[in-house]
CSV table of C-alpha atoms in Angstrom, one decimal:
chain,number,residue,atom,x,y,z
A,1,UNK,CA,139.7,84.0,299.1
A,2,UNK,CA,138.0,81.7,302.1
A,3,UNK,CA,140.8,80.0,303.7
A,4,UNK,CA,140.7,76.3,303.8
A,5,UNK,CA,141.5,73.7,306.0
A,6,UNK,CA,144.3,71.1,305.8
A,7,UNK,CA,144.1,67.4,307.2
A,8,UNK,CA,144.2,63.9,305.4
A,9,UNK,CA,142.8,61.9,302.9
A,10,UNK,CA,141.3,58.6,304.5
A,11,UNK,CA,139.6,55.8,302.8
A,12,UNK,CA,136.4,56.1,303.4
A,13,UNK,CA,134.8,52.7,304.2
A,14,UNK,CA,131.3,53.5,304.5
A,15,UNK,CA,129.9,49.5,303.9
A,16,UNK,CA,126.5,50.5,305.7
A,17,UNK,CA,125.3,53.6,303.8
A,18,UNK,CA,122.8,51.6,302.2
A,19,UNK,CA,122.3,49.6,305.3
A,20,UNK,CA,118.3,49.8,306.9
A,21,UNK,CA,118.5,49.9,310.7
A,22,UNK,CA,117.0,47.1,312.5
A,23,UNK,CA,116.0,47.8,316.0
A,24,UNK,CA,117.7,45.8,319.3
A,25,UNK,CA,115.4,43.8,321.2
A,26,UNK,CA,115.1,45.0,325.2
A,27,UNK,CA,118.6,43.6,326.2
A,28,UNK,CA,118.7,41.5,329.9
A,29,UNK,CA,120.1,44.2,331.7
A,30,UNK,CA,122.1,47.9,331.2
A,31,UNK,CA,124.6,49.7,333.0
A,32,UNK,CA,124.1,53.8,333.0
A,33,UNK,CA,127.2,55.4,334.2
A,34,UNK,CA,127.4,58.7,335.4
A,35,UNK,CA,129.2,61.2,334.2
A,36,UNK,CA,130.2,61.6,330.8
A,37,UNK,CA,132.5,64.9,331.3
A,38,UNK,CA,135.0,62.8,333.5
A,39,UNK,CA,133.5,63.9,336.7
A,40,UNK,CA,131.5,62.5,339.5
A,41,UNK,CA,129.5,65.3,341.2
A,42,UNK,CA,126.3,63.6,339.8
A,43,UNK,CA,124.1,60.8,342.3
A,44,UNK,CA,121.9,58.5,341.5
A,45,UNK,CA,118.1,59.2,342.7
A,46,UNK,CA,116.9,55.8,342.3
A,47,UNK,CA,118.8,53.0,344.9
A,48,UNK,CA,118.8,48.7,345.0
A,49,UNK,CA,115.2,47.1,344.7
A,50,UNK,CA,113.3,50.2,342.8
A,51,UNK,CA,111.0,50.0,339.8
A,52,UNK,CA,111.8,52.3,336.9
A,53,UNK,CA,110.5,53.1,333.6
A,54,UNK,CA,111.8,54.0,330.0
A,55,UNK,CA,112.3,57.8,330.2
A,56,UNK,CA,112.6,58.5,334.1
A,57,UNK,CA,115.4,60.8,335.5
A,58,UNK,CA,117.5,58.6,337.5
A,59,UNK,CA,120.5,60.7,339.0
A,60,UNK,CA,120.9,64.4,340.2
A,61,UNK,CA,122.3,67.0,337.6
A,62,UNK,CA,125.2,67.4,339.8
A,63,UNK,CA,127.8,70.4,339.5
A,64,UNK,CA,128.3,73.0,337.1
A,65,UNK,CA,126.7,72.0,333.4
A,66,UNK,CA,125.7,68.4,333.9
A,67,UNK,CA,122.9,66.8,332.6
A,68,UNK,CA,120.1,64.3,334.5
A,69,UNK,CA,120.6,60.3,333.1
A,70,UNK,CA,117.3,58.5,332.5
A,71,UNK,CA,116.3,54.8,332.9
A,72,UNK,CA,116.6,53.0,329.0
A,73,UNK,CA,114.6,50.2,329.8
A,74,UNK,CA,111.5,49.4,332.7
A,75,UNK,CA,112.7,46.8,335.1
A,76,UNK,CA,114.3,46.7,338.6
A,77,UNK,CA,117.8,48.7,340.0
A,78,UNK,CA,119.8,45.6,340.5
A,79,UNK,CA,122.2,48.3,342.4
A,80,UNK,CA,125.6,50.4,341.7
A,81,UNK,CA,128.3,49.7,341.2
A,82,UNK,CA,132.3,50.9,339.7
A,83,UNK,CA,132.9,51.4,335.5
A,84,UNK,CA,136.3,52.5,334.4
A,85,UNK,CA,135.3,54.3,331.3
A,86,UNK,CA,137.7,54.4,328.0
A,87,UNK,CA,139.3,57.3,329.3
A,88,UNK,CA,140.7,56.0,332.4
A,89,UNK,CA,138.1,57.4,334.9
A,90,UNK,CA,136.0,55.3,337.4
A,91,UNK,CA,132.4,56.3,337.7
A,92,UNK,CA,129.2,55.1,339.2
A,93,UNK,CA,127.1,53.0,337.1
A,94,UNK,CA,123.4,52.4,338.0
A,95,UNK,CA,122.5,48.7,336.6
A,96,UNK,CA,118.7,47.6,335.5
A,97,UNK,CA,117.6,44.6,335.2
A,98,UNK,CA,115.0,44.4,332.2
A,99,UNK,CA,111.4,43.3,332.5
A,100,UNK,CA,111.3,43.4,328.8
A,101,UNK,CA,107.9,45.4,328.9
A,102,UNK,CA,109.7,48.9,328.0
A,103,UNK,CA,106.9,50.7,329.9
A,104,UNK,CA,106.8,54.4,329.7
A,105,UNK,CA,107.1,56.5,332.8
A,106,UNK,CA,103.9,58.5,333.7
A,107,UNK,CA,106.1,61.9,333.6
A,108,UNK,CA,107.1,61.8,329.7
A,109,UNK,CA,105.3,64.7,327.9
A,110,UNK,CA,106.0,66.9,325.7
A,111,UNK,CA,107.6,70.1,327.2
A,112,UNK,CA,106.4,73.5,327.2
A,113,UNK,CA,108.9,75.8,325.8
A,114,UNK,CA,107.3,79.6,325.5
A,115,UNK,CA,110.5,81.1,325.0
A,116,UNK,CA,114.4,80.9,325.1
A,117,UNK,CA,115.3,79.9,329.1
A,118,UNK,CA,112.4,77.5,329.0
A,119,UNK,CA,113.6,75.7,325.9
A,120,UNK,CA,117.0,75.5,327.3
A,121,UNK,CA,115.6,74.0,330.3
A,122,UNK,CA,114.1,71.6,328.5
A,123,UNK,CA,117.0,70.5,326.3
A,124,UNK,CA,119.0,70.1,329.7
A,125,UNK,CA,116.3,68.2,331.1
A,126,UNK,CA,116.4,65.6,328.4
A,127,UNK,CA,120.0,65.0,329.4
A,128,UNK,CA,121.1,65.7,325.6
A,129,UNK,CA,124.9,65.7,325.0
A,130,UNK,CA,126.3,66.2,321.5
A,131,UNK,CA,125.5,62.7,320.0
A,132,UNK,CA,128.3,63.5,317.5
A,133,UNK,CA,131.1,61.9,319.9
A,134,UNK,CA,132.1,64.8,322.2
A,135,UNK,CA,129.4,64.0,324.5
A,136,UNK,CA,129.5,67.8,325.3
A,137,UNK,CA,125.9,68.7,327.4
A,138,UNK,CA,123.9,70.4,324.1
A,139,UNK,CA,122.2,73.0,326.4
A,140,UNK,CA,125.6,74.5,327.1
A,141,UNK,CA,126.0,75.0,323.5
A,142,UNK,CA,122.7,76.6,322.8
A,143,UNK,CA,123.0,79.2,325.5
A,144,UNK,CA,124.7,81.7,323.3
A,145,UNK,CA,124.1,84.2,321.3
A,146,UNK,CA,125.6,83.3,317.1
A,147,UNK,CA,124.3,84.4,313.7
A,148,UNK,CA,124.8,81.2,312.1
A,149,UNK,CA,124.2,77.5,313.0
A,150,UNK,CA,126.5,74.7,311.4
A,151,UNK,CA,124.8,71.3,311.0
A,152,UNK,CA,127.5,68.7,310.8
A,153,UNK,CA,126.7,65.7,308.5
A,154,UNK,CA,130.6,65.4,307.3
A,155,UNK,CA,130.9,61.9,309.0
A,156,UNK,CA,134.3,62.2,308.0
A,157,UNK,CA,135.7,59.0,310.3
A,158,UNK,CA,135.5,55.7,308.3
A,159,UNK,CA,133.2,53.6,308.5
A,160,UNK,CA,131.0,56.1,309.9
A,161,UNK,CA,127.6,56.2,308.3
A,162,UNK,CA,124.8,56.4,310.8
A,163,UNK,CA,124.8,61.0,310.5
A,164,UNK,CA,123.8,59.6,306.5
A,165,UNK,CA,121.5,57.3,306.9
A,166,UNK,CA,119.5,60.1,309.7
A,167,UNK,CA,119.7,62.6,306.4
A,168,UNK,CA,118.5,59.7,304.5
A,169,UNK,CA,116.0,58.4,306.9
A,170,UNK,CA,114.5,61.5,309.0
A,171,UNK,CA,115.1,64.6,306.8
A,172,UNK,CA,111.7,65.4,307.9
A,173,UNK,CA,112.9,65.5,311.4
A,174,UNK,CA,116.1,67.5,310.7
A,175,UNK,CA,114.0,70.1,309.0
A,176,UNK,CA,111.8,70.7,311.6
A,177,UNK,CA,114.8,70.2,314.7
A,178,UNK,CA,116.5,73.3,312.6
A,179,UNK,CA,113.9,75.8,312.8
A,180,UNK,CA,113.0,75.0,315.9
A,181,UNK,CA,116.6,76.3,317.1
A,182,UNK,CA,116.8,78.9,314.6
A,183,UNK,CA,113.1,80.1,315.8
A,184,UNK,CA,114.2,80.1,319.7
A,185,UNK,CA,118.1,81.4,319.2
A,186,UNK,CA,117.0,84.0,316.4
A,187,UNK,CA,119.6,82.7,314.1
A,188,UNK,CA,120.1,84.4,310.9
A,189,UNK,CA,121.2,81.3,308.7
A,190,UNK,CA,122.2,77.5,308.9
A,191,UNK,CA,124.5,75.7,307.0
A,192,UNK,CA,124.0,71.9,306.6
A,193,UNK,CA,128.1,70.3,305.7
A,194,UNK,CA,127.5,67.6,304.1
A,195,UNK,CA,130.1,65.6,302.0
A,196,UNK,CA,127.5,63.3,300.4
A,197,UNK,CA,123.9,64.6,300.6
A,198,UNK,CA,121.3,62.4,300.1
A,199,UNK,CA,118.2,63.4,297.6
A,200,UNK,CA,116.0,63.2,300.7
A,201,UNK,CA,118.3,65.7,302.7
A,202,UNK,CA,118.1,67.6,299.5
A,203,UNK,CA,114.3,67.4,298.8
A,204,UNK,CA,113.5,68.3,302.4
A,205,UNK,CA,115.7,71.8,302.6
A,206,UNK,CA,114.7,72.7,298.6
A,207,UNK,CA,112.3,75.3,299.8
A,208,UNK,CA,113.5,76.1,303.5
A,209,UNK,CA,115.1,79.7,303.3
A,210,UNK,CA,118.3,80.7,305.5
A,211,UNK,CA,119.1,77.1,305.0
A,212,UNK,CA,121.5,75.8,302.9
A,213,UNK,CA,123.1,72.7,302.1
A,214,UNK,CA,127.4,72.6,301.6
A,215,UNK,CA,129.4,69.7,299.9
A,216,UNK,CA,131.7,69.8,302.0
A,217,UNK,CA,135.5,68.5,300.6
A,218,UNK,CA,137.1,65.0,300.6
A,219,UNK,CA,139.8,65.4,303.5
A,220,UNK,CA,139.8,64.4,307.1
A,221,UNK,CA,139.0,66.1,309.7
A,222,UNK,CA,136.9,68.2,308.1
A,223,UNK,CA,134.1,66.9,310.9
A,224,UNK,CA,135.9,68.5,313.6
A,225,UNK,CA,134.1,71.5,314.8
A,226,UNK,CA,136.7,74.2,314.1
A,227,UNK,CA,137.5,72.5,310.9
A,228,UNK,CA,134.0,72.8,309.7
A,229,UNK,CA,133.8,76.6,310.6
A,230,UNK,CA,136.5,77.2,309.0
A,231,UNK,CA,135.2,75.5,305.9
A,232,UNK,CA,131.4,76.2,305.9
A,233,UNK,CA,132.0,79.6,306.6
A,234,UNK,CA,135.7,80.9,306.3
A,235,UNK,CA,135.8,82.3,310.2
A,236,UNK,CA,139.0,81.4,312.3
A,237,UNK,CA,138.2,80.4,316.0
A,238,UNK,CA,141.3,81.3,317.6
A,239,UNK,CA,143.8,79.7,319.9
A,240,UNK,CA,141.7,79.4,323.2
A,241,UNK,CA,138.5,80.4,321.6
A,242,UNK,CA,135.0,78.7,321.4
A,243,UNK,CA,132.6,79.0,318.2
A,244,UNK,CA,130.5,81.3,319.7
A,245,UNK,CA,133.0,84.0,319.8
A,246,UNK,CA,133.1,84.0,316.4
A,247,UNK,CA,129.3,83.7,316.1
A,248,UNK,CA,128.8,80.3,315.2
A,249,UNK,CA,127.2,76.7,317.0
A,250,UNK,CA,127.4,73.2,315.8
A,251,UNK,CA,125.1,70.7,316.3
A,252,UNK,CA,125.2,67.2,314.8
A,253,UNK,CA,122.6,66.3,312.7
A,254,UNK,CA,121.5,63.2,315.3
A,255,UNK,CA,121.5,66.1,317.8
A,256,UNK,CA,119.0,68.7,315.6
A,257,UNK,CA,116.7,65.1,315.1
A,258,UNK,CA,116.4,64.7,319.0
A,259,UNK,CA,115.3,67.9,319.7
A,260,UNK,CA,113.2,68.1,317.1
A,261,UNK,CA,111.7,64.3,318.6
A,262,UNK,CA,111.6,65.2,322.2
A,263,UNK,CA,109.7,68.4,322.4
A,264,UNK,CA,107.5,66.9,320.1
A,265,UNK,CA,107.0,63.4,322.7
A,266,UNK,CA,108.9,64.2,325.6
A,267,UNK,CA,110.8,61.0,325.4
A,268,UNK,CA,114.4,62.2,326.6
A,269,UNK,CA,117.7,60.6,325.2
A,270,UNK,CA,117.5,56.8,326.2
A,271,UNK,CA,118.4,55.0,322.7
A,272,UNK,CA,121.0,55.6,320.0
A,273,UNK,CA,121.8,54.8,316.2
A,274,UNK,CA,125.0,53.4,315.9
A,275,UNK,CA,127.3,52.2,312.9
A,276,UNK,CA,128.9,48.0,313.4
A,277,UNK,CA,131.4,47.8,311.5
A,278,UNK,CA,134.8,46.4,310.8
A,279,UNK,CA,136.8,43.4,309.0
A,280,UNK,CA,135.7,40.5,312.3
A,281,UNK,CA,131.8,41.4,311.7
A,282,UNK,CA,130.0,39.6,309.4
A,283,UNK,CA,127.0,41.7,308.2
A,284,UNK,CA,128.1,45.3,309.2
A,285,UNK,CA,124.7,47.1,309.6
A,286,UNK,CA,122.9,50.1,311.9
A,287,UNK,CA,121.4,49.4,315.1
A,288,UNK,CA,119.1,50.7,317.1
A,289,UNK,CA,119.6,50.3,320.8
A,290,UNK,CA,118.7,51.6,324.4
A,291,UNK,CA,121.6,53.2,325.8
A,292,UNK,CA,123.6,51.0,328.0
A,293,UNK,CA,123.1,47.7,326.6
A,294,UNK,CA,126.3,45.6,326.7
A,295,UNK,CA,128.2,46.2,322.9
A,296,UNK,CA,128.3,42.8,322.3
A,297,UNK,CA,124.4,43.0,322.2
A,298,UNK,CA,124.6,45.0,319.2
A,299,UNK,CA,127.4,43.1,317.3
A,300,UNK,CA,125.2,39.9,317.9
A,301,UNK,CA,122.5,41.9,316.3
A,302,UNK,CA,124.3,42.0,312.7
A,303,UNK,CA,125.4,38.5,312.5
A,304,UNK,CA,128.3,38.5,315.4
A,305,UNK,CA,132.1,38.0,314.2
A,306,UNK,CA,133.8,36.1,311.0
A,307,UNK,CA,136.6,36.2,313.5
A,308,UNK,CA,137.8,36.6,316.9
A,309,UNK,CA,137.6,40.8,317.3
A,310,UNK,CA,141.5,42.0,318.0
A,311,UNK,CA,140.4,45.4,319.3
A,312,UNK,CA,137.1,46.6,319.9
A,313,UNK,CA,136.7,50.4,319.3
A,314,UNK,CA,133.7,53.0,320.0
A,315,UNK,CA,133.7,55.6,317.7
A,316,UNK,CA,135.7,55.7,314.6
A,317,UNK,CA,139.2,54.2,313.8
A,318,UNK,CA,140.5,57.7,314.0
A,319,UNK,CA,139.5,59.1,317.0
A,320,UNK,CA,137.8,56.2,318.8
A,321,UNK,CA,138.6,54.5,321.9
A,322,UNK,CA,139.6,50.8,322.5
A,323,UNK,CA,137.4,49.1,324.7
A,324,UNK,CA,138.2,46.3,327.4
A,325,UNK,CA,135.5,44.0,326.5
A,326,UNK,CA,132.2,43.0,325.0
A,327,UNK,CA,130.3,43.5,328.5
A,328,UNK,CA,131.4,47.3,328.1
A,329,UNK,CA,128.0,49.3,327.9
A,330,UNK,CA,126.9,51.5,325.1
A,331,UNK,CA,127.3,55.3,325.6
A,332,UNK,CA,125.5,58.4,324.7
A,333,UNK,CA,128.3,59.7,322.8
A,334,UNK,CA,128.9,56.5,320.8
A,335,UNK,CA,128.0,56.8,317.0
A,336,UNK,CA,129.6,53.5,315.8
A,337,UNK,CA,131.4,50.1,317.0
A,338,UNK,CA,134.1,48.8,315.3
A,339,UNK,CA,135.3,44.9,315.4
A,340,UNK,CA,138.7,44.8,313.8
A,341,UNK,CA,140.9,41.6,312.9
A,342,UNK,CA,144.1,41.0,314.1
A,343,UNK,CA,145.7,42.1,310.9
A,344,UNK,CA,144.2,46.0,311.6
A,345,UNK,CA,144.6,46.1,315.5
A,346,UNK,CA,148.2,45.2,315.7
A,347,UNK,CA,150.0,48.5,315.1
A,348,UNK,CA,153.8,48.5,313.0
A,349,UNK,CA,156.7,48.8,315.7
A,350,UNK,CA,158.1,52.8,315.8
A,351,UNK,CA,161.0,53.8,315.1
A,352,UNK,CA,163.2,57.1,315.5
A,353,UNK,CA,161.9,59.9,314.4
A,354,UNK,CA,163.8,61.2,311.4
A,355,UNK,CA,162.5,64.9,311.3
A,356,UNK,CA,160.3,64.6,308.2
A,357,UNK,CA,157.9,67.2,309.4
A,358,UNK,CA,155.2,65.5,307.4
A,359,UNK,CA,152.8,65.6,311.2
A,360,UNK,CA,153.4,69.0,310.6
A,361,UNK,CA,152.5,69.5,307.2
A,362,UNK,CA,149.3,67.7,307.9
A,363,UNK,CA,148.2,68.9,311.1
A,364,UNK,CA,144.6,70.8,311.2
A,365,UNK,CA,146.0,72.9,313.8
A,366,UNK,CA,149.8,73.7,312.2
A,367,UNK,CA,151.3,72.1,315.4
A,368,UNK,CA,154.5,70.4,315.4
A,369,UNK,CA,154.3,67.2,316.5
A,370,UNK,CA,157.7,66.0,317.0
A,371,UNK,CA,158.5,68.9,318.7
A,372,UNK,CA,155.3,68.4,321.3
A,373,UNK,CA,156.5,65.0,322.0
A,374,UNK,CA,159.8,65.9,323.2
A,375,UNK,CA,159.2,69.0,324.9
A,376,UNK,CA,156.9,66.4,326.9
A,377,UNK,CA,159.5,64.2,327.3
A,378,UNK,CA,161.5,66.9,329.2
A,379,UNK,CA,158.3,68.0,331.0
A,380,UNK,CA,159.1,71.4,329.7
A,381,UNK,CA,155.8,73.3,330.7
A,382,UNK,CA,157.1,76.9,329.0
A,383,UNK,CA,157.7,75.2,325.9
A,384,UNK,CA,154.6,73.2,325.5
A,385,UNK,CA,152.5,76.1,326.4
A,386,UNK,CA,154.5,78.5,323.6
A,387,UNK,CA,153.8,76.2,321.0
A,388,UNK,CA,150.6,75.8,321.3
A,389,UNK,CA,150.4,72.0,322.9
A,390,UNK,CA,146.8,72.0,324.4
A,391,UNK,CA,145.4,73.1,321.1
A,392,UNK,CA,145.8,69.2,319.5
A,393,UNK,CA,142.5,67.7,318.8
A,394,UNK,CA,144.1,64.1,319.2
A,395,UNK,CA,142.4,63.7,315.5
A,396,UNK,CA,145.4,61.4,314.5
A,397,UNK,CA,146.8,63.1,311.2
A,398,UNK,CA,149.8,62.9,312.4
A,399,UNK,CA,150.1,59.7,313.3
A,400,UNK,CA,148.6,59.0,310.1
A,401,UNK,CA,151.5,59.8,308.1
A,402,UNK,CA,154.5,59.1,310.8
A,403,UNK,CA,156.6,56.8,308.3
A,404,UNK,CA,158.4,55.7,311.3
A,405,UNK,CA,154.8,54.7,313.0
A,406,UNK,CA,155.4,56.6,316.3
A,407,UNK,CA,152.4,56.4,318.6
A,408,UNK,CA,152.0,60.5,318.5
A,409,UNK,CA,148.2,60.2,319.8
A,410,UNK,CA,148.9,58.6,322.1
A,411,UNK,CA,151.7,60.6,323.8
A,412,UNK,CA,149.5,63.9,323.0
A,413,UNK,CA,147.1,62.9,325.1
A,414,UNK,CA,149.5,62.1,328.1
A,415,UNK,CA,150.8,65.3,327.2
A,416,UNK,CA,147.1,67.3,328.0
A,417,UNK,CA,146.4,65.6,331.2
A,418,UNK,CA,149.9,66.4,332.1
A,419,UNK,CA,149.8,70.5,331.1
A,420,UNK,CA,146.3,70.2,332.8
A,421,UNK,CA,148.2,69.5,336.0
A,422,UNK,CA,150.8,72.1,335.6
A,423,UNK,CA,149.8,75.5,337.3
A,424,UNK,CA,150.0,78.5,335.3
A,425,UNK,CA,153.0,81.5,336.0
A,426,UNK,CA,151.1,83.7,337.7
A,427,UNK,CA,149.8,80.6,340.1
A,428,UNK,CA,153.4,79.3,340.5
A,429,UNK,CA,154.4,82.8,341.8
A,430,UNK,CA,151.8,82.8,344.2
A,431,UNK,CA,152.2,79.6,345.9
């Protein structure tokens, strides 16, 4: 018997499924910051006063796996300066001041791609990350060698619809982004999860062989990658582990889509389709828009607010990340904006914990919570490391069904930065 995953049943909230995208007009201005990964090894190529166009490389790759940014919009550098991004890091950020013309740069074509190191090339040069929300640089993931290839539709964050409405929209497109990665990687099989498929995604894969199409179950977070490995195909990524050690790569379907669109034009990443949503927005609805345009652009775009936002969130209510204002640019790695009243921002005051164990019982990764947080609160390196600690996911489930309401996500990820501090044993001994 296939083992199965545990997590949490959420409602679901998905008010835009039916929703038709409407497309942003060219906003005034965007801010591109650099580096996505939390690091700043990356420079801008392009300085004060200098034209651009839609689709040119502006910034270096930088270090180790990075990726090249490109210019969203034509207009003129306006100049760099300092964004603290939702994780606490301060980055670079090149600003552009719009000419509203969205002129092309001369150097978009489509690539040529002959075989496996040139297509990776490619893919890097587009400066894809996983447009899932991980943000992780895609041509990372697709240099390695698996037997299958996991497609995640599960959009199992509330709210969350804009994965279903690309299934709905641009099956056509996820068909032919498939095999072009199973053709290059010579992947045996793909599995589409998919908790909901729509009779398009259906219709377009009816035929396709080594492809097929999983309803995935009701629970969250069956979306997260080991999750959906372990559910689409019953293989265990250990402790420590990647999915390629156990033969398997996921790729959002927005992610399959865009590389089946840019080695067809050449265009690299420069726009996204992103879910508003939430109880201060009027019309939630999908929105097209260049990457970096202000948030506040897009919630304008769908009727604005019914009421003064409490919290602003990018990314689902989950796993998402507050945001300090409307001004904050969108991101590559940002599938949906939520507005929420005050009624669903302000969190219930905690209390003690009273050794339930129900974060346990619910945990994706059969951690123990409670114990985490106060082996954290002694600093107690050895014991966070023997139980596991820097395996949470953050997903949440825990603090999900905390009756006492105690901020658990929160502390966890205090918890990582802090381990990720700590020098190993055999380090210590050295020093």
């Amino acid at each position: 018997m296939k083992r199965r995953a545990k997590g949490i049943f959420v409602a679901a909230n998905k008010n835009t499924a039916n929703c038709t995208p409407v497309e942003l007009k060219v906003p005034p201005r965007v801010r591109l910051p650099l580096a996505l990964l939390g690091t700043n090894s990356s420079s801008f190529t392009v300085k004060k006063g200098d034209t651009v166009a839609v689709g040119q490389p502006i910034s270096t790759y930088g270090s180790g796996i990075g990726v090249p940014l490109h210019a969203t919009v034509s207009g003129t550098v306006e100049g760099i300066e300092k964004l603290r991004l939702a994780a606490g890091y301060v980055v670079d950020s090149l600003v552009i001041a719009s000419d509203g013309k969205q002129t092309v740069w001369e150097g978009v074509k489509p690539p040529e791609v002959p075989d496996a190191p040139s297509f990776l090339e490619a893919i890097r040069n587009s400066g894809l990350v996983g447009l899932g929300g991980a943000g992780f640089p895609t041509w990372v993931k697709l240099n390695a060698s698996v037997d299958r290839l996991i497609i995640n539709g599960s959009e199992c964050e509330p709210y969350c619809t804009a994965d279903h409405v690309t299934m709905r929209d641009y099956a056509a497109d996820l068909a032919e982004g498939i095999a072009i990665v199973q053709s290059r990687l010579a992947i045996e099989k793909t599995i589409i999860g998919v908790k909901h498929p729509p009779q398009a995604l259906l219709d377009a894969f009816s035929q396709i062989p080594n492809v097929e199409i999983q309803q995935l179950r009701e629970f969250y977070p069956v979306g997260a990658e080991k999750m959906l490995i372990l559910e689409t195909t019953g293989r265990v990524v250990p402790g420590g582990k990647l999915p390629k050690d156990v033969g398997c790569m996921v790729l959002n379907v927005n992610t399959a889509v865009f590389i089946a669109r840019y080695l067809r034009t050449g265009m690299p990443l420069v726009q996204k389709l992103v879910t508003v949503d939430g109880s201060a927005v009027r019309t939630p609805g999908l929105v097209i828009a260049p990457i970096g345009t202000p948030v506040e652009a897009l919630f304008r775009a769908v009727g604005g607010f019914v009421q003064e936002p409490a919290k602003i969130i990018s990314g689902g209510p989950m796993m998402g990340t507050a945001l300090p204002d409307l001004e904050f640019p969108l991101l590559w790695n940002c599938g949906s904006l939520l507005a929420l009243g005050a009624k669903e921002a302000v969190k219930p005051d905690s209390t003690a914990c009273i050794r339930c164990g129900r974060c346990a019982q619910h945990c994706p990764m059969n951690l123990m919570a409670f114990e985490m947080t106060e082996a954290f609160a002694r600093k107690d390196v050895d014991r966070l490391r023997q139980i596991g600690a820097n395996l949470c996911m953050e997903c949440g489930c825990c603090a999900y069904v905390c009756p006492a309401h105690r901020d658990l996500v929160t502390s966890h990820k205090l918890m990582k930065r802090f381990l990720a501090t700590q020098p190993k044993k055999e380090e210590a001994k050295s020093c």
